Coordinates of C-alpha atoms in Angstrom, one line a residue:
X1 CA 0.0 0.0 0.0
X2 CA 1.5 3.3 -1.1
X3 CA 1.6 6.3 1.3
X4 CA 0.7 9.7 0.0
X5 CA 2.2 12.9 1.4
X6 CA 1.4 16.6 1.8
X7 CA 4.6 18.6 2.5
X8 CA 6.0 22.1 2.3
X9 CA 9.0 21.0 0.2
X10 CA 9.6 17.9 -1.9
X11 CA 13.3 17.2 -2.6
X12 CA 14.2 14.9 -5.4
X13 CA 17.5 13.1 -5.2
X14 CA 19.7 11.5 -2.5
X15 CA 23.0 13.1 -3.3
X16 CA 25.0 15.9 -1.6
X17 CA 22.8 18.7 -3.0
X18 CA 19.5 17.0 -1.8
X19 CA 20.8 16.0 1.6
X20 CA 22.2 19.5 2.2
X21 CA 18.9 21.0 1.1
X22 CA 16.9 18.6 3.4
X23 CA 19.2 19.5 6.3
X24 CA 18.4 23.2 5.9
X25 CA 14.7 22.9 5.1
X26 CA 14.2 20.7 8.1
X27 CA 16.0 23.2 10.3
X28 CA 13.8 25.9 8.9
X29 CA 10.9 23.9 10.2
X30 CA 9.5 23.1 6.8
X31 CA 7.8 19.8 6.4
X32 CA 10.2 18.0 4.1
X33 CA 10.2 14.8 2.1
X34 CA 13.3 13.5 0.3
X35 CA 12.8 11.0 -2.5
X36 CA 15.0 8.9 -4.8
X37 CA 16.6 5.5 -5.2
X38 CA 20.3 6.3 -5.7
X39 CA 21.8 6.8 -2.3
X40 CA 24.6 9.3 -2.2
X41 CA 24.6 10.2 -5.9
X42 CA 27.9 10.6 -7.6
X43 CA 29.8 11.2 -4.4
X44 CA 28.9 7.8 -3.0
X45 CA 30.6 6.0 -5.9
X46 CA 33.4 8.5 -6.4
X47 CA 35.9 6.8 -4.2
X48 CA 38.4 8.6 -2.0
X49 CA 37.7 12.3 -1.4
X50 CA 40.7 14.4 -0.4
X51 CA 39.3 17.9 -0.9
X52 CA 36.2 18.1 1.3
X53 CA 37.0 20.6 4.1
X54 CA 37.0 19.1 7.6
X55 CA 36.9 15.5 6.2
X56 CA 40.4 14.7 4.8
X57 CA 40.8 11.4 3.0
X58 CA 37.3 10.1 3.4
X59 CA 35.5 7.7 1.1
X60 CA 32.6 9.3 -0.7
X61 CA 30.1 6.7 0.5
X62 CA 31.2 7.3 4.1
X63 CA 30.8 11.0 3.6
X64 CA 27.3 10.5 2.3
X65 CA 26.5 8.4 5.3
X66 CA 27.5 11.3 7.5
X67 CA 25.2 13.6 5.5
X68 CA 22.3 11.1 5.9
X69 CA 23.0 10.7 9.6
X70 CA 22.3 14.4 10.1
X71 CA 19.1 14.1 8.1
X72 CA 18.0 11.1 10.2
X73 CA 18.8 13.0 13.4
X74 CA 16.2 15.6 12.3
X75 CA 13.7 12.7 11.5
X76 CA 13.4 13.9 8.0
X77 CA 11.6 11.2 6.0
X78 CA 13.2 9.6 3.0
X79 CA 11.1 7.6 0.5
X80 CA 13.3 5.4 -1.8
X81 CA 11.5 5.7 -5.1
X82 CA 12.3 8.0 -8.0
X83 CA 10.2 10.9 -9.1
X84 CA 8.6 10.1 -12.5
X85 CA 6.1 12.9 -13.0
X86 CA 5.3 16.3 -11.6
X87 CA 3.0 19.2 -12.6
X88 CA 1.9 22.5 -11.1
X89 CA -1.8 22.8 -10.5
X90 CA -3.6 25.6 -8.5
X91 CA -0.3 26.9 -7.1
X92 CA 1.0 23.5 -5.8
X93 CA 3.1 20.7 -7.2
X94 CA 1.6 17.3 -7.7
X95 CA 4.2 14.6 -8.0
X96 CA 4.1 10.9 -8.6
X97 CA 6.9 8.4 -7.7
X98 CA 7.8 5.2 -9.5
X99 CA 6.0 3.1 -6.9
X100 CA 2.8 5.1 -7.3
X101 CA 3.2 7.3 -4.3
X102 CA 1.6 10.8 -4.7
X103 CA 2.9 13.9 -3.2
X104 CA 1.5 17.4 -2.9
X105 CA 4.0 20.1 -2.1
X106 CA 4.2 23.9 -2.0
X107 CA 7.7 23.9 -3.4
X108 CA 10.1 21.5 -5.2
X109 CA 13.9 21.2 -5.1
X110 CA 15.5 19.1 -7.8
X111 CA 18.9 17.5 -7.0
X112 CA 18.6 14.6 -9.4
X113 CA 22.1 14.9 -10.8
X114 CA 23.4 13.3 -13.9
X115 CA 23.3 10.0 -15.8
X116 CA 26.6 8.2 -16.7
X117 CA 27.3 8.6 -20.4
X118 CA 27.6 5.4 -22.5
X119 CA 29.6 4.6 -25.6
X120 CA 26.5 3.7 -27.6
X121 CA 28.1 0.5 -29.0
X122 CA 26.4 -2.8 -29.8
X123 CA 26.3 -5.3 -26.9
X124 CA 27.2 -2.5 -24.4
X125 CA 24.0 -2.9 -22.4
X126 CA 23.9 -6.7 -22.5
X127 CA 27.5 -7.0 -21.4
X128 CA 27.3 -4.5 -18.6
X129 CA 28.3 -6.6 -15.6
X130 CA 30.1 -9.0 -17.9
X131 CA 33.3 -7.1 -18.4
X132 CA 31.7 -3.6 -18.8
X133 CA 31.4 -1.2 -15.9
X134 CA 30.6 2.4 -15.3
X135 CA 32.1 2.6 -11.8
X136 CA 35.8 2.0 -11.2
X137 CA 35.5 2.6 -7.5
X138 CA 32.8 -0.1 -7.2
X139 CA 34.3 -2.8 -9.4
X140 CA 38.1 -2.3 -9.5
X141 CA 38.8 -5.1 -6.9
X142 CA 37.1 -7.6 -9.2
X143 CA 40.1 -7.3 -11.6
X144 CA 42.8 -8.2 -9.1
X145 CA 45.6 -10.1 -10.9
X146 CA 43.8 -9.7 -14.3
X147 CA 46.0 -9.1 -17.4
X148 CA 44.5 -5.9 -18.8
X149 CA 41.7 -3.4 -18.4
X150 CA 40.7 -0.5 -20.5
X151 CA 39.3 2.9 -19.2
X152 CA 37.6 5.3 -21.5
X153 CA 37.5 9.1 -20.8
X154 CA 39.5 12.2 -20.3
X155 CA 38.4 13.8 -17.0
X156 CA 39.2 13.3 -13.4
X157 CA 37.0 10.2 -13.1
X158 CA 38.8 8.4 -15.9
X159 CA 42.3 9.2 -14.6
X160 CA 41.3 8.3 -11.0
X161 CA 39.8 5.1 -12.3
X162 CA 42.9 4.2 -14.3
X163 CA 45.1 4.9 -11.2
X164 CA 42.9 2.8 -9.0
X165 CA 42.8 -0.1 -11.5
X166 CA 46.6 0.0 -11.9
X167 CA 46.8 -1.4 -8.3
X168 CA 44.8 -4.5 -9.3
X169 CA 45.4 -5.4 -13.0
X170 CA 48.8 -5.8 -14.7
X171 CA 48.2 -3.4 -17.6
X172 CA 45.8 -0.5 -17.9
X173 CA 44.9 1.2 -21.2
X174 CA 43.5 4.7 -20.7
X175 CA 41.7 5.7 -24.0
X176 CA 40.9 9.3 -24.8
X177 CA 39.4 10.6 -28.1
X178 CA 41.4 13.9 -27.9
X179 CA 45.1 14.6 -28.2
X180 CA 45.8 15.7 -24.7
X181 CA 44.3 16.0 -21.2
X182 CA 42.9 19.4 -20.3
X183 CA 40.4 18.6 -17.5
X184 CA 42.0 16.4 -14.9
X185 CA 43.7 18.0 -11.9
X186 CA 47.4 18.5 -12.4
X187 CA 48.3 16.4 -9.3
X188 CA 46.4 13.4 -10.9
X189 CA 48.3 13.9 -14.2
X190 CA 51.6 13.9 -12.3
X191 CA 50.7 10.6 -10.6
X192 CA 49.6 9.2 -14.0
X193 CA 52.9 10.0 -15.5
X194 CA 54.7 8.1 -12.7
X195 CA 52.5 5.0 -13.0
X196 CA 54.4 2.5 -15.2
X197 CA 51.6 0.0 -16.0
X198 CA 49.2 2.6 -17.6
X199 CA 49.4 3.2 -21.3
X200 CA 47.6 6.3 -22.5
X201 CA 46.0 6.1 -26.0
X202 CA 45.3 9.6 -27.3
X203 CA 43.2 10.4 -30.3
X204 CA 41.6 7.0 -30.0
X205 CA 38.0 5.7 -29.8
X206 CA 36.6 2.3 -29.2
X207 CA 34.8 1.2 -32.4
X208 CA 33.6 -2.2 -31.5
X209 CA 33.1 -4.6 -28.5
X210 CA 34.0 -8.2 -29.1
X211 CA 32.9 -11.1 -27.0
X212 CA 29.9 -13.4 -26.5
X213 CA 26.7 -13.4 -24.4
X214 CA 28.0 -16.1 -22.1
X215 CA 31.3 -14.7 -21.0
X216 CA 30.8 -11.1 -22.1
X217 CA 33.5 -8.8 -23.2
X218 CA 36.8 -10.3 -24.5
X219 CA 38.4 -7.5 -26.5
X220 CA 37.9 -4.1 -28.0
X221 CA 38.5 -2.6 -31.5
X222 CA 40.1 0.8 -31.6
X223 CA 40.1 3.6 -34.2
X224 CA 43.9 4.1 -34.1
X225 CA 46.4 1.3 -34.0
X226 CA 48.4 0.8 -30.8
X227 CA 51.7 -0.9 -31.1
X228 CA 50.6 -2.3 -34.5
X229 CA 47.3 -3.6 -33.2
X230 CA 43.7 -2.4 -34.0
X231 CA 42.2 -4.9 -31.5
X232 CA 43.2 -5.2 -27.8
X233 CA 42.3 -8.1 -25.5
X234 CA 40.9 -6.9 -22.2
X235 CA 39.4 -8.4 -19.1
X236 CA 37.3 -5.4 -18.5
X237 CA 36.2 -2.0 -19.8
X238 CA 35.4 0.9 -17.6
X239 CA 33.4 3.7 -19.2
X240 CA 34.3 7.0 -17.4
X241 CA 33.2 9.3 -20.2
X242 CA 31.3 11.9 -18.2
X243 CA 27.6 12.2 -17.5
X244 CA 24.6 14.1 -18.8
X245 CA 22.1 16.0 -16.6
X246 CA 18.8 14.1 -15.9
X247 CA 16.4 16.4 -17.7
X248 CA 13.3 14.3 -18.1
X249 CA 11.5 15.9 -15.1
X250 CA 12.8 19.4 -15.9
X251 CA 11.4 19.0 -19.4
X252 CA 8.0 17.8 -18.1
X253 CA 7.9 20.8 -15.9
X254 CA 8.9 23.1 -18.8
X255 CA 12.0 24.5 -17.0
X256 CA 14.4 26.6 -19.0
X257 CA 17.6 24.7 -19.9
X258 CA 21.0 26.2 -20.7
X259 CA 21.2 26.0 -24.5
X260 CA 25.0 25.2 -24.4
X261 CA 25.1 22.6 -21.6
X262 CA 21.5 21.3 -21.5
X263 CA 21.6 21.8 -17.7
X264 CA 18.8 23.4 -15.8
X265 CA 19.3 27.2 -15.7
X266 CA 19.4 28.7 -12.2
X267 CA 20.1 32.1 -10.8
X268 CA 22.3 32.8 -7.8
X269 CA 19.4 31.8 -5.5
X270 CA 19.1 28.4 -7.3
X271 CA 15.7 29.6 -8.7
X272 CA 14.6 28.1 -11.9
X273 CA 12.3 29.6 -14.6
X274 CA 9.2 28.4 -12.7
X275 CA 8.2 29.9 -9.3
X276 CA 8.5 27.4 -6.5
X277 CA 11.0 25.1 -8.3
X278 CA 14.6 25.2 -7.3
X279 CA 17.5 23.1 -8.5
X280 CA 20.9 22.3 -7.1
X281 CA 24.0 20.2 -7.8
X282 CA 25.2 18.7 -11.1
X283 CA 21.8 19.1 -12.7
X284 CA 22.3 22.8 -12.9
X285 CA 24.4 25.4 -14.7
X286 CA 25.1 27.2 -11.4
X287 CA 28.8 26.4 -11.6
X288 CA 31.3 24.6 -13.9
X289 CA 32.8 23.1 -10.8
X290 CA 30.9 19.8 -10.2
X291 CA 32.1 18.8 -6.8
X292 CA 30.5 17.6 -3.6
X293 CA 31.2 20.9 -1.9
X294 CA 29.5 23.0 -4.6
X295 CA 26.5 20.6 -4.7
X296 CA 26.1 20.9 -1.0
X297 CA 26.4 24.7 -1.0
X298 CA 23.8 24.9 -3.8
X299 CA 21.5 22.6 -1.8
X300 CA 21.7 24.9 1.2
X301 CA 21.0 28.0 -1.0
X302 CA 18.0 26.3 -2.6
X303 CA 16.7 25.5 0.9
X304 CA 16.8 29.1 1.9
X305 CA 15.0 30.1 -1.3
X306 CA 12.4 27.4 -0.8
X307 CA 11.9 28.6 2.8
X308 CA 11.3 32.2 1.6
X309 CA 8.9 31.0 -1.1
X310 CA 6.9 28.8 1.2
X311 CA 6.7 31.5 3.8
X312 CA 5.3 34.0 1.3
X313 CA 2.9 31.3 -0.1
X314 CA 1.5 30.6 3.4
X315 CA 1.1 34.3 4.2
X316 CA -1.0 34.9 1.1
X317 CA -3.2 31.7 1.2

């Protein structure tokens, strides 16, 4: 039996932005409900975090547990089902979750983050879990003592993934479609240069996945030959090629999107183009720096904006 809710603010997402927003809205004494299935968002699967103030060298999952502990201490309810539809009627938001739960709220904070980008190759989906992964932090230990693993991407996540995997597998191929790295932190690139069992393949793309439906991935075809080979045998492939904002719900609401990045457009108060809807974290164009600390700060700001909006709404109704 599904439970229906009436709250001041509905927060969609269970990452840093949403937990921070929930912490603040609860302390503002707003009735709050947090919804979503993916605990901890990108932070929870990001591995070791070394740049979060006050928490040096903490695993991302553990950091998110600390966020949630504060939420739990305030007895803020969390409903583990994804938001699938929402519309604004008569000044309030009417939302439906994947499990059929219905929610009426005065305001809405979206912290639903991003979806991991795929390569779009044949057999990619069916071989996920059979040699293909999208989370180095989660699955790297599975490749202990394996011969070779490939990582695709050119950002921090790809370099960090390759470095982590280099501790388990004998050979790592880091494959990047451009001619040089421009996005990873310099300290990561320095460590990469010093890691002898990682080969970097620039100006290269994966063109084909080779294997079978029983054992999964066995090798990859590449667009540029490497040491005379256009096909490389690998025990695993990690796709760390970035992520795209989850815009299904923003589109259903009719929110303005940034024409360049396809992110939800927000102002400095995390307000969107629709009154009563606020957005925070990686979903938004609020900052180019997509980090746990910026997501949390945007969540706190969105909570203040929601508090002000709800207060004005209640005073006029």
